[in-house]
CSV table of C-alpha atoms in Angstrom, one decimal:
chain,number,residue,atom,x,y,z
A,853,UNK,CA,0.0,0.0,0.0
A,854,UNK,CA,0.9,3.3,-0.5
A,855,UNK,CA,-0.5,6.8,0.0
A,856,UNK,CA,0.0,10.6,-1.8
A,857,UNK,CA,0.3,13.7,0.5
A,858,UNK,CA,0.7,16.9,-0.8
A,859,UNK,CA,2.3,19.8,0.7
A,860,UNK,CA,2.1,23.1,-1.8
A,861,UNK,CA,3.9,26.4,-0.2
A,862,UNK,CA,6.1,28.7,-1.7
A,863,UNK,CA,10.2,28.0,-1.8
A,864,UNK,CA,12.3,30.3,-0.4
A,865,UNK,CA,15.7,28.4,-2.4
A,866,UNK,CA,15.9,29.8,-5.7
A,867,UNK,CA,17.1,27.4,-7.3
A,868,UNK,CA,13.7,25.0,-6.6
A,869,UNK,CA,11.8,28.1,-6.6
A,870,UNK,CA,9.3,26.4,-9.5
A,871,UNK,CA,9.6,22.9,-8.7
A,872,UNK,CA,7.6,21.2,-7.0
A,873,UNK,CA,9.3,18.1,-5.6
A,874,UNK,CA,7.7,14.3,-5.4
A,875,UNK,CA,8.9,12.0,-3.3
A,876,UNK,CA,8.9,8.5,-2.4
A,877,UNK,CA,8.8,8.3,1.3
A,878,UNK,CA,9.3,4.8,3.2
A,879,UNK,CA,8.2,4.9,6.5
A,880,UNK,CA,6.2,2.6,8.4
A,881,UNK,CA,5.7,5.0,11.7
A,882,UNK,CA,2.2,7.0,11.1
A,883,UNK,CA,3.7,9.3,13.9
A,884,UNK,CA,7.4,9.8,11.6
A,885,UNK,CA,5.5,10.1,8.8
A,886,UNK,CA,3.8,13.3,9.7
A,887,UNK,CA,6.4,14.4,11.6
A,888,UNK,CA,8.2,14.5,7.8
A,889,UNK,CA,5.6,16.2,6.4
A,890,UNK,CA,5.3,19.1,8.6
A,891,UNK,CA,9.0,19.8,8.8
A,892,UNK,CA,9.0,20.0,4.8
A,893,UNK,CA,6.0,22.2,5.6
A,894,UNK,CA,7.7,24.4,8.0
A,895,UNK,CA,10.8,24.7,5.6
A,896,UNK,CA,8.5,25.9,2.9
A,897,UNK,CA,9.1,22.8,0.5
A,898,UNK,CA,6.5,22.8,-1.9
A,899,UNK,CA,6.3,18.6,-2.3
A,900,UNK,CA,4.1,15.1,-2.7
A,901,UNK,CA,5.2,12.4,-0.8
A,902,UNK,CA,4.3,8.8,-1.6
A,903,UNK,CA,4.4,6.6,1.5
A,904,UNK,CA,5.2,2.7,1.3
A,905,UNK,CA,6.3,0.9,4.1
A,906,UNK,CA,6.8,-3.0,2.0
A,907,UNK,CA,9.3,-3.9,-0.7
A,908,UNK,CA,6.7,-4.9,-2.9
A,909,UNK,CA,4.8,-1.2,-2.9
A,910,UNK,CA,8.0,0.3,-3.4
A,911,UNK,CA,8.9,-1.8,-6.4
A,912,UNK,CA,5.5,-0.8,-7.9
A,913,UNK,CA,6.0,3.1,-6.8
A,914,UNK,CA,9.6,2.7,-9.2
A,915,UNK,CA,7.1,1.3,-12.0
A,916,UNK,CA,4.7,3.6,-12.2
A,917,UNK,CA,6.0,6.5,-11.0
A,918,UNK,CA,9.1,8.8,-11.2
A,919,UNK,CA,10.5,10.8,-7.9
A,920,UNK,CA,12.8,13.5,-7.5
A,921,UNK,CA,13.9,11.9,-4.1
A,922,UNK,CA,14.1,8.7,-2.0
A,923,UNK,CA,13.3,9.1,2.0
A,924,UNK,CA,13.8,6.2,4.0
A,925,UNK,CA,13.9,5.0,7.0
A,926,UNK,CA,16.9,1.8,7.7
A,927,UNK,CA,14.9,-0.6,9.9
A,928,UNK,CA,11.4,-1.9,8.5
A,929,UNK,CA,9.3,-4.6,8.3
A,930,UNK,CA,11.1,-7.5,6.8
A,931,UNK,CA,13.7,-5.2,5.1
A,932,UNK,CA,16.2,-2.2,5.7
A,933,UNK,CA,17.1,0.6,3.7
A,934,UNK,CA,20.3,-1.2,1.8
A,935,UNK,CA,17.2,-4.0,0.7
A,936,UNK,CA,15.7,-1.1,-1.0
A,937,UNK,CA,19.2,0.8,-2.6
A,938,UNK,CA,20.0,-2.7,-4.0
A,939,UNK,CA,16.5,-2.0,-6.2
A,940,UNK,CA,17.4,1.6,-6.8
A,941,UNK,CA,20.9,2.1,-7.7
A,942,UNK,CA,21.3,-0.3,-10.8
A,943,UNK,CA,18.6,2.1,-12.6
A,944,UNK,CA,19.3,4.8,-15.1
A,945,UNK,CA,16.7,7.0,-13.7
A,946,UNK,CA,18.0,6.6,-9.9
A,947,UNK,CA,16.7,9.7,-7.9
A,948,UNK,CA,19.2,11.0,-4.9
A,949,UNK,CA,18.4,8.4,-2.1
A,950,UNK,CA,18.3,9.8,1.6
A,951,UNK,CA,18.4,8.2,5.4
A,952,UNK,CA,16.4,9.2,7.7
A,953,UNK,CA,16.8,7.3,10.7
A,954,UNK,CA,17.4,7.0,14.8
A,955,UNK,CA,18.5,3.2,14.3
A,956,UNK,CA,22.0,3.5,13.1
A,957,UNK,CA,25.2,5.3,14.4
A,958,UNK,CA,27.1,8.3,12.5
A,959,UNK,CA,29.7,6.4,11.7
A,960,UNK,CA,27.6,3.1,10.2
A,961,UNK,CA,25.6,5.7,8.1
A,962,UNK,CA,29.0,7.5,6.7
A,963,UNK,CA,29.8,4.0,5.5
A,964,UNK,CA,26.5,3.4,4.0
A,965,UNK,CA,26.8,6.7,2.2
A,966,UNK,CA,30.1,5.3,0.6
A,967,UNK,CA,27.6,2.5,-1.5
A,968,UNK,CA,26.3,6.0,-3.2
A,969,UNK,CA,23.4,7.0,-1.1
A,970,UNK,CA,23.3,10.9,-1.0
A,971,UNK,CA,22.8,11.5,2.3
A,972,UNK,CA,21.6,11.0,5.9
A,973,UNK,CA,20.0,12.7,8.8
A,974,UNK,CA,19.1,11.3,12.6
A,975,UNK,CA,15.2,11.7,13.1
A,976,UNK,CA,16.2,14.1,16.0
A,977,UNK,CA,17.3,16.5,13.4
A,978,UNK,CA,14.2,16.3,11.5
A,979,UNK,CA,13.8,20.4,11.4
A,980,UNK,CA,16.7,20.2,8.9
A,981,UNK,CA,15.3,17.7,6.2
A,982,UNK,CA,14.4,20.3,3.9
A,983,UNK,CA,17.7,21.4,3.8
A,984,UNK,CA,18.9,18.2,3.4
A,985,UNK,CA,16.2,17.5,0.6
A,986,UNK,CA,16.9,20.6,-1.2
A,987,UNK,CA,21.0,20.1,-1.3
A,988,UNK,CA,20.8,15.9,-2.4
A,989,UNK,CA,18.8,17.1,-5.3
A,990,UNK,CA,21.3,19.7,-6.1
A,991,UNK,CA,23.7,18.0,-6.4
A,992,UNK,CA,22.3,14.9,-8.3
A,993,UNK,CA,21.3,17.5,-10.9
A,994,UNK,CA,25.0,18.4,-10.7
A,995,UNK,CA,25.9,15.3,-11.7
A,996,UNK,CA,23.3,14.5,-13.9
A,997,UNK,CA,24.6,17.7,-15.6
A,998,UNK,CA,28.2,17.0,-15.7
A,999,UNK,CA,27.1,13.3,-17.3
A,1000,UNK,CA,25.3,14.7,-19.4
A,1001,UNK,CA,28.5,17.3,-20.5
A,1002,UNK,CA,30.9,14.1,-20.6
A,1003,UNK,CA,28.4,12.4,-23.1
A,1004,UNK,CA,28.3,15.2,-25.3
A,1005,UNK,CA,32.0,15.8,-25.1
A,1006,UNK,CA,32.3,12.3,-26.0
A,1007,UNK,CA,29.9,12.5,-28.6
A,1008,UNK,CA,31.2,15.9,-29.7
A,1009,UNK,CA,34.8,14.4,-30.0
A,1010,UNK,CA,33.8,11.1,-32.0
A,1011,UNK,CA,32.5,13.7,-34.2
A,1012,UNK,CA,35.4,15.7,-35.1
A,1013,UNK,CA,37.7,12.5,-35.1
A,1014,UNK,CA,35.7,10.9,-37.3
A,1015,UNK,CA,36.2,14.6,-39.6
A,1016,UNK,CA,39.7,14.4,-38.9
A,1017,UNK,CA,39.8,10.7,-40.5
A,1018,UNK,CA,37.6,11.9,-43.3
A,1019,UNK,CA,39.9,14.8,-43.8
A,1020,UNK,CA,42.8,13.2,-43.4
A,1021,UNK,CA,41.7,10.4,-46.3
A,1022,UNK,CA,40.3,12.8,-48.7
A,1023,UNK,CA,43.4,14.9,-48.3
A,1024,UNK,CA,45.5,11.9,-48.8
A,1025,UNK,CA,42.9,10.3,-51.8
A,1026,UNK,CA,43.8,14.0,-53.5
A,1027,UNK,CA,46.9,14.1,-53.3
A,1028,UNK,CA,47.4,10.6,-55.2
A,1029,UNK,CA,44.7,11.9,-58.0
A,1030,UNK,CA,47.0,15.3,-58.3
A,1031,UNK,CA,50.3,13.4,-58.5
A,1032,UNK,CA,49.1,10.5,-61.1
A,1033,UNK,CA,47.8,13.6,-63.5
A,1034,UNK,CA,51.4,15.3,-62.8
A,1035,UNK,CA,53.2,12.0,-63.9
A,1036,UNK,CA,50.4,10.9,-66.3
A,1037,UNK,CA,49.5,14.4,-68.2
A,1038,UNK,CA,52.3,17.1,-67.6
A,1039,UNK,CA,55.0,14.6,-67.1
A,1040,UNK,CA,54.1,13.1,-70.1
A,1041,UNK,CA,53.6,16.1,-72.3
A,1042,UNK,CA,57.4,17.3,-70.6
A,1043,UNK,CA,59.3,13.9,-71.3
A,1044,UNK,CA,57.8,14.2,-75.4
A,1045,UNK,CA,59.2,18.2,-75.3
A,1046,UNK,CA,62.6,17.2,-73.6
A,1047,UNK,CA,62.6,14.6,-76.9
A,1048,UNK,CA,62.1,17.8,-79.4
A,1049,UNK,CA,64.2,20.2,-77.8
A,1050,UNK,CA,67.0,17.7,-77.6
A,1051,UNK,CA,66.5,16.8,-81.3
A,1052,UNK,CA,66.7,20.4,-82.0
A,1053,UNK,CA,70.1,20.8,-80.2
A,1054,UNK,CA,71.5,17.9,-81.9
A,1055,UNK,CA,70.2,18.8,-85.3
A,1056,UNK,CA,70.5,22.8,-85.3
A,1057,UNK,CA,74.1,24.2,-86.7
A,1058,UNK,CA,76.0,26.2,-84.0
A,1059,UNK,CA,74.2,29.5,-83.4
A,1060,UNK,CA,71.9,31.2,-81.3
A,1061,UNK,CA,69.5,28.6,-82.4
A,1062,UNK,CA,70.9,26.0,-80.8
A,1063,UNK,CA,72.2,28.0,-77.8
A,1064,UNK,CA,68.1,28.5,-77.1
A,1065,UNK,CA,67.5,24.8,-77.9
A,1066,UNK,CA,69.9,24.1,-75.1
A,1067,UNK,CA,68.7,26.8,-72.4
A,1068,UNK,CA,65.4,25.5,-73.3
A,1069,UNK,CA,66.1,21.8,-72.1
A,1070,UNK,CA,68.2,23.0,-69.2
A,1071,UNK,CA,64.9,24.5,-67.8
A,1072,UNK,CA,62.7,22.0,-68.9
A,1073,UNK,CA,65.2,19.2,-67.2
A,1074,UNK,CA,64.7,22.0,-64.0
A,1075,UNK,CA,60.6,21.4,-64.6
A,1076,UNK,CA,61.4,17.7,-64.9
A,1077,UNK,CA,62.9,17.7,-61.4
A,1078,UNK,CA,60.8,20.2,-59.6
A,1079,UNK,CA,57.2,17.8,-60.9
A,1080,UNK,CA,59.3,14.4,-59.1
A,1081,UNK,CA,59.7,16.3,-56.1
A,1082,UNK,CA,56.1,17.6,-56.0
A,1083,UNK,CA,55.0,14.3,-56.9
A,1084,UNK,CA,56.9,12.6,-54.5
A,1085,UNK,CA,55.6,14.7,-51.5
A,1086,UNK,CA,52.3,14.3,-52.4
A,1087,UNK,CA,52.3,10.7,-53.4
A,1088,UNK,CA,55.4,8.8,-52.8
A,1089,UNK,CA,55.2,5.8,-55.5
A,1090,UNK,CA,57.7,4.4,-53.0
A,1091,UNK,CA,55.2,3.5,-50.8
A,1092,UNK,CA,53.8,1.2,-52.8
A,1093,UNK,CA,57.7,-0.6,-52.4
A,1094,UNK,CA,56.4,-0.9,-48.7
A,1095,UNK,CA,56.8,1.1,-45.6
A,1096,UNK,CA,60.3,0.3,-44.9
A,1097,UNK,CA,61.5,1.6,-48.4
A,1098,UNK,CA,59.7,4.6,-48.2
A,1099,UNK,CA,60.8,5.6,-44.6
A,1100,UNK,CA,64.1,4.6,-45.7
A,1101,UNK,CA,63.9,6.6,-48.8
A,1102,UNK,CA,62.7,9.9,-46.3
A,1103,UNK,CA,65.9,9.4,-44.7
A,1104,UNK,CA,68.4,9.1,-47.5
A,1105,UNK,CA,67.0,12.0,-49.1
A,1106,UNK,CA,66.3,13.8,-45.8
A,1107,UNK,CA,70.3,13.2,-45.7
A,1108,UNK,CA,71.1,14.4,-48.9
A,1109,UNK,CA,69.5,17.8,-48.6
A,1110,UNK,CA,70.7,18.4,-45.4
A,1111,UNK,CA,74.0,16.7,-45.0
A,1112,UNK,CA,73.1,15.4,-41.7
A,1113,UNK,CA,73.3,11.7,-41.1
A,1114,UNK,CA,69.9,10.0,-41.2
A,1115,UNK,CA,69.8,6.6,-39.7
A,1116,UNK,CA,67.1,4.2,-40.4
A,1117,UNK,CA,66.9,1.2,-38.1
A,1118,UNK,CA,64.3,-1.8,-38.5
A,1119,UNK,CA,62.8,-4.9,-36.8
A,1120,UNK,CA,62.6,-6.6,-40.2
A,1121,UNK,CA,63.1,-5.6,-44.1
A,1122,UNK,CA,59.1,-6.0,-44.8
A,1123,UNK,CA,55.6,-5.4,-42.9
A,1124,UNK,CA,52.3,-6.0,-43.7
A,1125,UNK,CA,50.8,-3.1,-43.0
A,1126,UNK,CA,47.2,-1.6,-44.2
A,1127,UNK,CA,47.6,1.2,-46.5
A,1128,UNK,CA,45.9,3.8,-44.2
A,1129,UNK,CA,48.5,3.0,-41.4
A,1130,UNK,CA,51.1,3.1,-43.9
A,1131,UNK,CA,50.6,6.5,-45.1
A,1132,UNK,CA,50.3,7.7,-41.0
A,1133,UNK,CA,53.8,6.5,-40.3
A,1134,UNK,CA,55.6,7.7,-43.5
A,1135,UNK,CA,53.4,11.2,-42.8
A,1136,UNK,CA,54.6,11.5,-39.6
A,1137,UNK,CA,58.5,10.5,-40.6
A,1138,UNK,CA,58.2,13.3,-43.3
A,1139,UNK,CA,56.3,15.8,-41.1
A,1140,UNK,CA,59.0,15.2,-37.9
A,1141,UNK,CA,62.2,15.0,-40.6
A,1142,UNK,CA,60.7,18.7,-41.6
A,1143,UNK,CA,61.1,20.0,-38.6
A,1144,UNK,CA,64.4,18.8,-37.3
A,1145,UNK,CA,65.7,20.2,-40.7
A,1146,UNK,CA,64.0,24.1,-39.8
A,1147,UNK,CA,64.0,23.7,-36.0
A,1148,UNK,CA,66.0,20.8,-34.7
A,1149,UNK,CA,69.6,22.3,-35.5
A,1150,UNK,CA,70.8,18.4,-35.5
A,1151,UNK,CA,73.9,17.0,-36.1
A,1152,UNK,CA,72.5,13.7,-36.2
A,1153,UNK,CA,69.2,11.8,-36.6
A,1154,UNK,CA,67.6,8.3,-36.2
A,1155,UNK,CA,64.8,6.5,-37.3
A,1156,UNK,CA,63.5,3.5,-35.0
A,1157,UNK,CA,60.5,1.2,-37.0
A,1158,UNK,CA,59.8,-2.0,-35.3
A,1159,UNK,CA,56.2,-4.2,-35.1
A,1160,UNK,CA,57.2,-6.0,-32.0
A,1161,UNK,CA,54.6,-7.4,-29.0
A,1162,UNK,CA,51.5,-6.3,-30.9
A,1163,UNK,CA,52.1,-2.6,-31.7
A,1164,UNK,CA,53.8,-1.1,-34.9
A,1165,UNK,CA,56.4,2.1,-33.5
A,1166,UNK,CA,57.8,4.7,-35.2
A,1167,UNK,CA,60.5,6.3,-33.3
A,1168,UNK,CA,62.2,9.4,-34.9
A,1169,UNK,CA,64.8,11.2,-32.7
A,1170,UNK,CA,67.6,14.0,-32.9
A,1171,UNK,CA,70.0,15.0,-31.1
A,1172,UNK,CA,69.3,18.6,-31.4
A,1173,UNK,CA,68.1,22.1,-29.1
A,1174,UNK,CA,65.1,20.1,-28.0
A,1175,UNK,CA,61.4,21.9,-27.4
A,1176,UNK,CA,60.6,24.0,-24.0
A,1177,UNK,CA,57.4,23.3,-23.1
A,1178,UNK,CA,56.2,26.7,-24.2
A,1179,UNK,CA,56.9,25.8,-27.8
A,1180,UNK,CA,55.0,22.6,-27.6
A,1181,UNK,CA,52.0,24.3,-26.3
A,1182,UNK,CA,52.1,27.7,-28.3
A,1183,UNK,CA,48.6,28.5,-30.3
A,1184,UNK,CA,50.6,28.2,-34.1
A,1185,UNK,CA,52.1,24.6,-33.1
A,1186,UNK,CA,50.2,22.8,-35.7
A,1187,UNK,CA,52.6,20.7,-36.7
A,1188,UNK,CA,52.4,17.8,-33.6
A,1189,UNK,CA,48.8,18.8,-33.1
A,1190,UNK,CA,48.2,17.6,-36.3
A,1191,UNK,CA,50.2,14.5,-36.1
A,1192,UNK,CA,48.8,13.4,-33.0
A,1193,UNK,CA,45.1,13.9,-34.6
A,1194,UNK,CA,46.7,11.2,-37.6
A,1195,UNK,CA,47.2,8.9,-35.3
A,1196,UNK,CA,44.0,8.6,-33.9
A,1197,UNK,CA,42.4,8.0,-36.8
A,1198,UNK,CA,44.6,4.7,-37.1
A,1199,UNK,CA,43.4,4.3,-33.4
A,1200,UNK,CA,47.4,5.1,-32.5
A,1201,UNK,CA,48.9,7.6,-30.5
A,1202,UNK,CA,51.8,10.3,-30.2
A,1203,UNK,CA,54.0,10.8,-27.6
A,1204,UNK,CA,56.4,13.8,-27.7
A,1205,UNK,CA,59.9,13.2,-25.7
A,1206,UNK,CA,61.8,16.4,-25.2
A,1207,UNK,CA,64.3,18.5,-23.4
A,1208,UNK,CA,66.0,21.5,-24.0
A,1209,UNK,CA,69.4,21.0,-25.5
A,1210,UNK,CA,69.2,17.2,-25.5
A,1211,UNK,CA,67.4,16.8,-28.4
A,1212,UNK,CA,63.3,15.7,-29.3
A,1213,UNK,CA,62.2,11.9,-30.1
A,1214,UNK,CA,58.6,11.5,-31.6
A,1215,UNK,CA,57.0,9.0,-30.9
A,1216,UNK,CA,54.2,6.8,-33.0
A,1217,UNK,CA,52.0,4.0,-31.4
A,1218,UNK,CA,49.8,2.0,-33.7
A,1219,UNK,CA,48.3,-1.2,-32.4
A,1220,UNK,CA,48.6,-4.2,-35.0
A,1221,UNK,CA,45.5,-6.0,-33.9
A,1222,UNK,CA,43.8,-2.7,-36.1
A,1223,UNK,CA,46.2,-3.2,-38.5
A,1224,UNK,CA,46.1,-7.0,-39.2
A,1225,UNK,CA,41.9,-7.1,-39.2
């Protein structure tokens, strides 16, 4: 059985002001009962409380009704309060539970608190429920609030990760359609005018004419060179050698136009590896080798790539004036930001090593159990 009381008056806590607050109330004392109501009275708590005093009424109060608040007493009929927070807590609606009760100690109702209920108050302090109501709902909605924030951070951050991936492969899908019309179409069309111009150099008697003929295929061998380059940083045809060679041909030619010693080590001369994941790690070699050569002021560099104990790791590493933490965290720092968002589209992860004047290792993560599926 259970009963409905109503208690309407006007809420002097602003932050209740217009709610009007049900709750369940299990009691089985007629005399505690009304002693709860008129305190909520007296502290102006505008409220309906349904009274049960068996396990069986309270289970059908849950059912077929929803409560801003739990009141209960801890000793009852064939059941204590802990019987009835074993029905409550495990549900996704779970109102703020509090004890109200003369049967238990301070110390035995701190440790029942610790199981989640909100709060507690001895019967002999009864004048204070309201304020006791008023602060457990509080801060549940507090919590409900800052769930709700996490969920929609959560959801909020799937989002832009999965932009990030779809950014990242449409970036990547374009670059491969702008390097294979470089090579196919203007890399064509230059190798049959390097044929011309050199027939017109061989063929031409010795004059201005051929001088031009000449100058011409000097500059068009410059326009030869400058389309590998830009088709090699957008599209690497290496890659499809495998990752090894193409990491290993970002150091050789990282060494060449530098002149500082690039070092490639490796767990084993060929890996399996999905092309997405490829492209991440030879990206984030490029991207790192790119900044040691504006930033690093090197005298040395080495490349770690190993696909040991389930993960794949790139380790890239200098030896030069390191990062301060400053320059790590600075607005413009795009550069790790935006390798650390690559990674997490393969489900990897970056970590950044560093310390003034001892040099900067960068760190790749990808597990091979997302790699190997």
């Amino acid at each position: 059985m259970f009963q409905n009381v109503s208690n309407d008056s006007v809420l002097g806590d602003m932050q209740l002001q217009d709610q009007h607050v049900k709750i369940l109330h299990i009691e089985d004392s007629v005399a505690d009962q009304a002693l709860a109501r008129l305190s909520l009275k007296r502290g102006l708590l505008p409220c309906t409380l349904t009274t049960v005093d068996t396990l069986p009424a309270i289970e059908d109060a849950l059912q077929t009704q929803k409560f801003d608040l739990i009141l209960a007493d801890y000793h009852l009929p064939g059941f204590t309060a802990l019987d009835v927070w074993d029905l409550v807590r495990t549900r996704a609606d779970a109102p703020p539970f509090v004890l109200l009760s003369g049967a238990i100690g301070e110390s035995a109702a701190v440790d029942i608190m610790r199981l989640g209920i909100s709060d507690y108050l001895l019967k002999d302090q009864i004048n204070s429920l309201p304020h006791v109501i008023k602060r457990a709902i509080e801060v549940h909605e507090a919590r409900l609030a800052r769930r709700r924030a996490m969920q929609e951070l959560a959801q909020s951050e799937k989002r832009l990760a999965e932009l990030t991936e779809h950014l990242h492969t449409s970036i990547e899908q374009e670059r491969a359609n702008i390097s294979r019309e470089i090579h196919d179409d203007i890399g064509g069309s230059l190798t049959a005018v390097k044929f011309d111009l050199a027939w017109m150099s061989r063929n031409s008697p010795e004059g201005t004419l051929r001088e031009h003929a000449q100058s011409a295929l000097a500059m068009l061998e410059h326009a030869l060179g400058a389309s590998q380059r830009i088709m090699q940083n957008l599209r690497p045809p290496v890659l499809d050698q495998g990752l090894v060679a193409a990491v290993q041909w970002l150091a050789q030619d990282f060494e060449r136009r530098t002149g500082i010693p690039a070092q490639l080590h490796t767990s084993r001369e060929h890996m399996e590896i999905a092309p997405a994941q490829q492209v991440a790690v030879y990206r984030t070699a490029q991207e790192s080798l790119t900044n040691i050569s504006k930033y690093a002021q090197a005298s040395r560099v080495t490349l770690d790539l190993s696909d040991h104990e389930g993960f794949l790791t790139l380790e890239v590493t200098d030896n030069g004036v390191g990062l301060t933490q400053e320059a790590r965290d600075k607005p413009q720092s795009f550069g790790l930001r935006g390798l650390s968002e690559r990674a997490r589209t393969v489900n990897g992860w970056l970590d950044v090593s560093s310390h003034p004047g001892r040099g900067t290792s960068i760190i790749l993560t990808i597990p091979l159990t997302d790699i190997e599926t």
